[in-house]
Amino acid sequence: MPLDHETVTRIARLARIRLTQEVQEKTLPGLNSILGFVEQLSSINTEGVEPMVSASATTLRLREDRVDDGHCRDAVLANAPESFAGFFVVPKVVE
Amino acid sequence: MAIYEGRTGDWGIVVGLEVHAQITSASKLFSGSSAAFGAEANTQVSMVDSAMPGMLPVCNAYCIEQALRTGLALGAQINLRSVFARKNYFYADLPQGYQISQYDQPIVGEGAIEVDLPDGSTKTIRIERLHVEQDAGKSLHDQHPTKTYIDLNRSGVALMEIVSKPDIRSPEEAAAYVKKLRTILRYVGTCDGNMEEGSMRCDINVSVRRPDAEFGTRCEIKNVNSVRHVFQVIEFEARRQIALIEDGGEVVQETRLWDTKKGETRAMRSKENAHDYRYFPDPDLPPLMLSEGFVENIRKSLPELPDAKKQRFMADYGLSAYDATILISEQARADFYEELAKGRDFKLCANWFITELLGALNKSGKDIGDSPISADQLGDLVDLMSNDTISGRIAKDVFALMLETGKTAGVIVEEKGLRQVTDTGALEAVIDEVMAQQADKVAEYRSGKDKLFGFFVGQVMKASGGKANPGMLNDLLKKKLAP
Amino acid sequence: MSDLCKMTVSEALEGLSKKDFSAVELTKAHVSACENARELGAFITESFDLALQQAVASDARRASGNALPLDGIPVAIKDMFCTKGVRTTAGSRMLENFVPQYESTVSANMFANGVVMLGKANQDEFAMGSTNLTSAFGPAINPWKRADGKPLVPGGSSGGSAAAVAANIAMAATGTDTGGSIRQPAAYCGITGIKPTYGRCSRWGIIAFASSLDQAGIFTRNTLDAALMLKSMAGFDPKDSTSANLAVPDFAAATKRGVKGLRIGIPKEYRVSGMDGDVLSMWEKGAELLKAQGAEIVEVSLPYTEAALATYYIIAPAECSSNLARYDGVRYGLRVAEAGDDLDDLYEKSRGAGFGEEVRRRILVGTYVLSAGYYDAYYLKAQKVRALIARDFSRAFEKCDVLLAPTAPTPAFALDESPDDPVTMYLNDVFTIPASLAGLPGMSVPAGLSASGLPLGLQVIGKPFDEETVFAASAALELAAGFPGRK
Ligand SMILES: [Mg+2]
Ligand SMILES: [Zn+2]
C-alpha cells in the first residue's frame, strides 16, 4: 500500500527530519518505489526460518570490568556546536 | 488491598512497578569509563559514551554476572540466550539516539518476591522480567533561563530494569515491594540501593477499577526516587484518577511526572507522547550466550537470602516474624544480631538490639554500619544484666552513657558504682531502715493492706540508689514484712 | 606523471628497500599527481603535510633498519574512516567540520605498518549510493573515458578511492563495502577491490552505515597488492564485538597457489535480464580461463538470489535509520537552529539540512520498516529471507570452493545517465549484495573491456574467512585475463 503524505509526515517526525512541502512532494515517489519493490518478499515462504540478525556468527564477547577510558573531556567536547563550563548546551528542554 | 471510597462507591487500585537499579560495577556497561557517582561534568565520558561516529559497544562481563546474581536472588528464570536491542528515540541526554536495552529476549524471565507488610503478613509479588540496559546522561534545566546543559557522566552506566507484574494493590504493598527489592539487591551486592543518588528509581504504573473489575487504563509516573514518594505518588494518582472518572472524565494512557514540591503528578509537557521505539536487535552486539555451569557457579556463590534468613531466625532464635523481619532487613543488622546473640539470651538480645540500639540509631538518622557500639560491647551490657550485676533499668542508663561517652558497660558500671546490691546483710539494713521510718505503713500492711508491698519495694529501691537486686529485694522484703 | 606513481605496492616496496627512491620522493610524486588530478574529485580532504611528515618518518625508520612492512606507501583513506586530527565527513554536509579525536582501528593498523596518508577519499554520503553522486562535496569522476567523452561515474560508494587508485594518484585506497561499495567501483574503474569476510577487519572508528553488513576493504592495482594491504588492515579487535578472533593468514602466499583442482561454482541465477552482453561473455570467458589452468567448473544454484536486493533495501535502511540518529546537532556535526527554537526544532532542522536526498530517503524507509505495525512484515521478514540467502551460499559451497560471477551488470555510465528512480539505481548492486548479506569475502578483478572500451570486473566469492582461496582464484584470473590497464 503506497504511503500517503500523512504517513510520511509521521515518519519524518519520528526520524526528526524536517521536510518542506516541496521536498516531501519530491520524496514520496522514491519512497513508494522502494516500498513497492521490497513488497516482493511477502510472497516468500519463511515459515520456521530463524531470522538472521548479522553476518557475524560469533556470540557476545565480554570485557573485564575495568576503568580504562574517559577523562578526556576536551576531546569529547572538541566538536560540540555549543558547550559551556564542560557541558554540552542545547535549547531549554521543558519536560 | 486498599479500598478507596469515592463519591459513587468503592474503588481498588492496580499497580505495577518498573525499578531501575544501577548495577554496582567499576566501569560502564559498554565502555571503560568510570561509573562512579558525583564526578565533574563530562569527565567520565569516552568517545563511546558520547556516541562519536564509528564507536562501538563492548559488554562488561561483571554487569552481566550481577544481573544474573540478581535474577537468581529473585528466584527467576535465567535465559541462557538473551539479546541486546536498540530502543530508538531522540532525547538531549541520549547520545546515540537509541538506548541499548533488552526487549523480547531479556536475560532474566519470571520470578517472585515475598514482601513483608506492616501488619506482619506477607504477600507474593510476581516479577515479569529483569533486563540489562544503559542509563542516559543528565539534563540540567535550571542553570540557564533559555538553555539546558548536558552531562554525559551517567550515559552508559549499567542498569537493571526489574519489572513487576501488576500484583500490587495498595501504596503499602508498593512501598514494601521497593524496600524488599532493595534489601535483596543489597544482600547480593548488585546495587547499593541508594535512592537519593539515583541508584534506584521507580516508574510506577497506576490504574483504578471497581473492586474485582477488569483493569482500568493506566498512567505511568516516571523516576520516583524514594519509598516515601512511591507511597505518595500512588495515593495521589489513585485519587486523581477516581475523581476524574467520577466527574465523567476518562483516564488517558500517558506518562506523568511527580512534582515533589507540589506533591502531585502532572502530564509531561514534551510533545513526544506517542512513542514508537522501533526496537530491533542491536547489530553491534551478537547474542549473549550463558552456559548452565556458569549460572550454577553464580547460584552457588549467592549468600543466604533475606527470606531464608528470616525463617532461620524465627526457627533458631525463637523470634517473632515482626522482630525477624526487622533484623533481616539489612545484612549488616542480621550479622550484628547473630554475633550479639551468640551464647546469650536470644530474646533479650533481640529486644536490646531492636528497641535500644536501632531505636537510638534511627533517632540520629544512622545505619547499623555507623553504630558507635559494637556487637561485643552491647553483648557485655547484656551479660551484666544476665549475671545480675545490674538491673534492666540501670542497664538503660548505662546504655545511654555508652552512646554518649563511648566507654564500655563494665567501665561505666564501675566508675558510677552501679553494681547491684546483692549483699543480703546490706540490703536487710536498708529494709530495716525503711521499715523503721514507715512504721505506720508496716502496720497497715500487716493488717491486710497487701497493696502496700509495691510501695515498700519502691522505697527500698530508692534508698539503695536503684542498685538493689530486684529479686533479692522482693524475697527479703516479703520475709521481713511478714507478720 | 612520474613513473613512481605507476608502480604497484610491491614494486614500490622493492624500490624503497633498494634505495632507488625515498618515501619522501614517492610521496611528493603522488602529492603532485593528486594536485594535477583535482578535477577527478577523488579527495574530500587532502592531507599532504601529514603525508610528507609520515614519509620523513618512514625514511628515518628505513635508514635505521626498522622499516615496517608497508613503510612509505602512499594511500588514500575513504572518508568513512575516522582519522585523528584529520577532518572526516563521510561525504556529508552533516560532518563538514568534524575532526575526530581518535583513529579508526583499520587506519591505525595501516599506520602501524608504515603507510602514508595522502588524504580522505570522496564517497557517496554515508556510503549510500553506487555512483558517488550523493557526496555533499561533489562527485568523484572515473578516470576512464568513453568515446563520447562524457564524464563517467566511478561507481560507489567508495568512488573516490577507486578513482584515485585507477588514476595512479594513490597506490592503494581503503574502502568500505556494505552492499558492493568496494567491488562495484573497482569494476567500474578497472582495478582490484576486495571486501573481506564480515568480522575480518575491525569496524571500530569506521562511520557506521549498516552495522550488520559494513566491512572495510582495499583497492589496489593488482591482487598481490591487495593481499599485502589487507594483511596490514585486518585482525582481531577487542573494541569491535563482531570482530573475528582469528589469525590473519598470509594472503600474499595465497596469490601464488594457482587454481589446479579448485572447484569454481557458477551460480546460474546470476544470469539476470538487463545484463550487458559484454558482461555475460566475459563471465563465460573468465570461467574458461580458470578451467584452462586446471580448475573445475561446476554449476551451482542460489535460488534466493532474486530476493537479495529487496532484503538488503529493508535491512540496510533499518540499521541506517538507527545508526544515523546520533547526528543530531548536539555533540558534533551540523547544528541548524534559530533563536526561540526548541530542541525538536534543532533536531529536525539540523538533520533536514545536514543529510542529502538519498540519506534522508533511506532513513525514512528504515524508520518506516521498523515502526509499530510494520516491523514483522518488513524487517523481520527480511531477516528471515536473509537467512535463506545465507543458506543458499552454504549449500553451494558444499559443491564448490569459490564462486565466480560478474561484479556489476553494466560498465560505468555517464554522470548524467544515472537513473532518477532509486530502485533502478539499486539494480547496480544485484551481484554484490547477496554475498554482503551472507557476510562472505568477495573480490572484483578487472577481466576485460566492454565494446565501449570500459573495464569490466569479475567477482570471486569465497567461504567465510577463506580469503586465501579468493586470492588464489583472483590472482589466477588476473594472470590469465591479462587486463590491459588504463591507457
Ligand atoms: Mg521502562
Ligand atoms: Zn528502562
JSON list of N, CA, C and O in Angstrom, two decimals, chain C residues 197-213:
[
{"chain": "C", "resi": 197, "resn": "THR", "atom": "N", "xyz": [35.75, -11.07, 4.58]},
{"chain": "C", "resi": 197, "resn": "THR", "atom": "CA", "xyz": [34.64, -11.60, 5.36]},
{"chain": "C", "resi": 197, "resn": "THR", "atom": "C", "xyz": [34.22, -10.60, 6.43]},
{"chain": "C", "resi": 197, "resn": "THR", "atom": "O", "xyz": [35.08, -9.95, 7.04]},
{"chain": "C", "resi": 198, "resn": "TYR", "atom": "N", "xyz": [32.92, -10.50, 6.68]},
{"chain": "C", "resi": 198, "resn": "TYR", "atom": "CA", "xyz": [32.43, -9.67, 7.77]},
{"chain": "C", "resi": 198, "resn": "TYR", "atom": "C", "xyz": [33.12, -10.14, 9.06]},
{"chain": "C", "resi": 198, "resn": "TYR", "atom": "O", "xyz": [33.09, -11.32, 9.39]},
{"chain": "C", "resi": 199, "resn": "GLY", "atom": "N", "xyz": [33.73, -9.21, 9.77]},
{"chain": "C", "resi": 199, "resn": "GLY", "atom": "CA", "xyz": [34.44, -9.58, 11.01]},
{"chain": "C", "resi": 199, "resn": "GLY", "atom": "C", "xyz": [35.94, -9.66, 10.84]},
{"chain": "C", "resi": 199, "resn": "GLY", "atom": "O", "xyz": [36.68, -9.75, 11.81]},
{"chain": "C", "resi": 200, "resn": "ARG", "atom": "N", "xyz": [36.42, -9.63, 9.58]},
{"chain": "C", "resi": 200, "resn": "ARG", "atom": "CA", "xyz": [37.87, -9.75, 9.35]},
{"chain": "C", "resi": 200, "resn": "ARG", "atom": "C", "xyz": [38.58, -8.45, 9.71]},
{"chain": "C", "resi": 200, "resn": "ARG", "atom": "O", "xyz": [39.65, -8.45, 10.32]},
{"chain": "C", "resi": 201, "resn": "CYS", "atom": "N", "xyz": [37.99, -7.32, 9.31]},
{"chain": "C", "resi": 201, "resn": "CYS", "atom": "CA", "xyz": [38.55, -6.01, 9.68]},
{"chain": "C", "resi": 201, "resn": "CYS", "atom": "C", "xyz": [37.66, -5.38, 10.74]},
{"chain": "C", "resi": 201, "resn": "CYS", "atom": "O", "xyz": [36.43, -5.48, 10.67]},
{"chain": "C", "resi": 202, "resn": "SER", "atom": "N", "xyz": [38.28, -4.72, 11.67]},
{"chain": "C", "resi": 202, "resn": "SER", "atom": "CA", "xyz": [37.51, -4.08, 12.73]},
{"chain": "C", "resi": 202, "resn": "SER", "atom": "C", "xyz": [36.67, -2.94, 12.17]},
{"chain": "C", "resi": 202, "resn": "SER", "atom": "O", "xyz": [37.12, -2.17, 11.33]},
{"chain": "C", "resi": 203, "resn": "ARG", "atom": "N", "xyz": [35.46, -2.79, 12.68]},
{"chain": "C", "resi": 203, "resn": "ARG", "atom": "CA", "xyz": [34.62, -1.66, 12.30]},
{"chain": "C", "resi": 203, "resn": "ARG", "atom": "C", "xyz": [34.81, -0.47, 13.24]},
{"chain": "C", "resi": 203, "resn": "ARG", "atom": "O", "xyz": [34.21, 0.58, 13.05]},
{"chain": "C", "resi": 204, "resn": "TRP", "atom": "N", "xyz": [35.64, -0.62, 14.26]},
{"chain": "C", "resi": 204, "resn": "TRP", "atom": "CA", "xyz": [35.81, 0.45, 15.25]},
{"chain": "C", "resi": 204, "resn": "TRP", "atom": "C", "xyz": [36.40, 1.69, 14.58]},
{"chain": "C", "resi": 204, "resn": "TRP", "atom": "O", "xyz": [37.48, 1.62, 13.98]},
{"chain": "C", "resi": 205, "resn": "GLY", "atom": "N", "xyz": [35.70, 2.79, 14.69]},
{"chain": "C", "resi": 205, "resn": "GLY", "atom": "CA", "xyz": [36.18, 4.03, 14.11]},
{"chain": "C", "resi": 205, "resn": "GLY", "atom": "C", "xyz": [35.78, 4.24, 12.66]},
{"chain": "C", "resi": 205, "resn": "GLY", "atom": "O", "xyz": [36.12, 5.25, 12.07]},
{"chain": "C", "resi": 206, "resn": "ILE", "atom": "N", "xyz": [35.07, 3.27, 12.10]},
{"chain": "C", "resi": 206, "resn": "ILE", "atom": "CA", "xyz": [34.51, 3.47, 10.76]},
{"chain": "C", "resi": 206, "resn": "ILE", "atom": "C", "xyz": [33.06, 3.95, 10.95]},
{"chain": "C", "resi": 206, "resn": "ILE", "atom": "O", "xyz": [32.30, 3.34, 11.70]},
{"chain": "C", "resi": 207, "resn": "ILE", "atom": "N", "xyz": [32.74, 5.05, 10.31]},
{"chain": "C", "resi": 207, "resn": "ILE", "atom": "CA", "xyz": [31.40, 5.59, 10.45]},
{"chain": "C", "resi": 207, "resn": "ILE", "atom": "C", "xyz": [30.39, 4.55, 9.98]},
{"chain": "C", "resi": 207, "resn": "ILE", "atom": "O", "xyz": [30.52, 4.00, 8.89]},
{"chain": "C", "resi": 208, "resn": "ALA", "atom": "N", "xyz": [29.43, 4.25, 10.84]},
{"chain": "C", "resi": 208, "resn": "ALA", "atom": "CA", "xyz": [28.52, 3.14, 10.55]},
{"chain": "C", "resi": 208, "resn": "ALA", "atom": "C", "xyz": [27.43, 3.55, 9.57]},
{"chain": "C", "resi": 208, "resn": "ALA", "atom": "O", "xyz": [26.86, 4.62, 9.67]},
{"chain": "C", "resi": 209, "resn": "PHE", "atom": "N", "xyz": [27.16, 2.65, 8.62]},
{"chain": "C", "resi": 209, "resn": "PHE", "atom": "CA", "xyz": [26.00, 2.80, 7.74]},
{"chain": "C", "resi": 209, "resn": "PHE", "atom": "C", "xyz": [25.02, 1.69, 8.15]},
{"chain": "C", "resi": 209, "resn": "PHE", "atom": "O", "xyz": [24.02, 1.96, 8.79]},
{"chain": "C", "resi": 210, "resn": "ALA", "atom": "N", "xyz": [25.35, 0.44, 7.82]},
{"chain": "C", "resi": 210, "resn": "ALA", "atom": "CA", "xyz": [24.51, -0.68, 8.25]},
{"chain": "C", "resi": 210, "resn": "ALA", "atom": "C", "xyz": [25.42, -1.68, 8.96]},
{"chain": "C", "resi": 210, "resn": "ALA", "atom": "O", "xyz": [26.17, -2.42, 8.31]},
{"chain": "C", "resi": 211, "resn": "SER", "atom": "N", "xyz": [25.35, -1.69, 10.26]},
{"chain": "C", "resi": 211, "resn": "SER", "atom": "CA", "xyz": [26.34, -2.39, 11.08]},
{"chain": "C", "resi": 211, "resn": "SER", "atom": "C", "xyz": [26.48, -3.87, 10.79]},
{"chain": "C", "resi": 211, "resn": "SER", "atom": "O", "xyz": [27.55, -4.44, 10.95]},
{"chain": "C", "resi": 212, "resn": "SER", "atom": "N", "xyz": [25.40, -4.51, 10.41]},
{"chain": "C", "resi": 212, "resn": "SER", "atom": "CA", "xyz": [25.49, -5.96, 10.22]},
{"chain": "C", "resi": 212, "resn": "SER", "atom": "C", "xyz": [26.09, -6.31, 8.86]},
{"chain": "C", "resi": 212, "resn": "SER", "atom": "O", "xyz": [26.28, -7.48, 8.55]},
{"chain": "C", "resi": 213, "resn": "LEU", "atom": "N", "xyz": [26.38, -5.29, 8.06]},
{"chain": "C", "resi": 213, "resn": "LEU", "atom": "CA", "xyz": [26.88, -5.51, 6.70]},
{"chain": "C", "resi": 213, "resn": "LEU", "atom": "C", "xyz": [28.21, -4.82, 6.43]},
{"chain": "C", "resi": 213, "resn": "LEU", "atom": "O", "xyz": [29.01, -5.29, 5.61]}
]
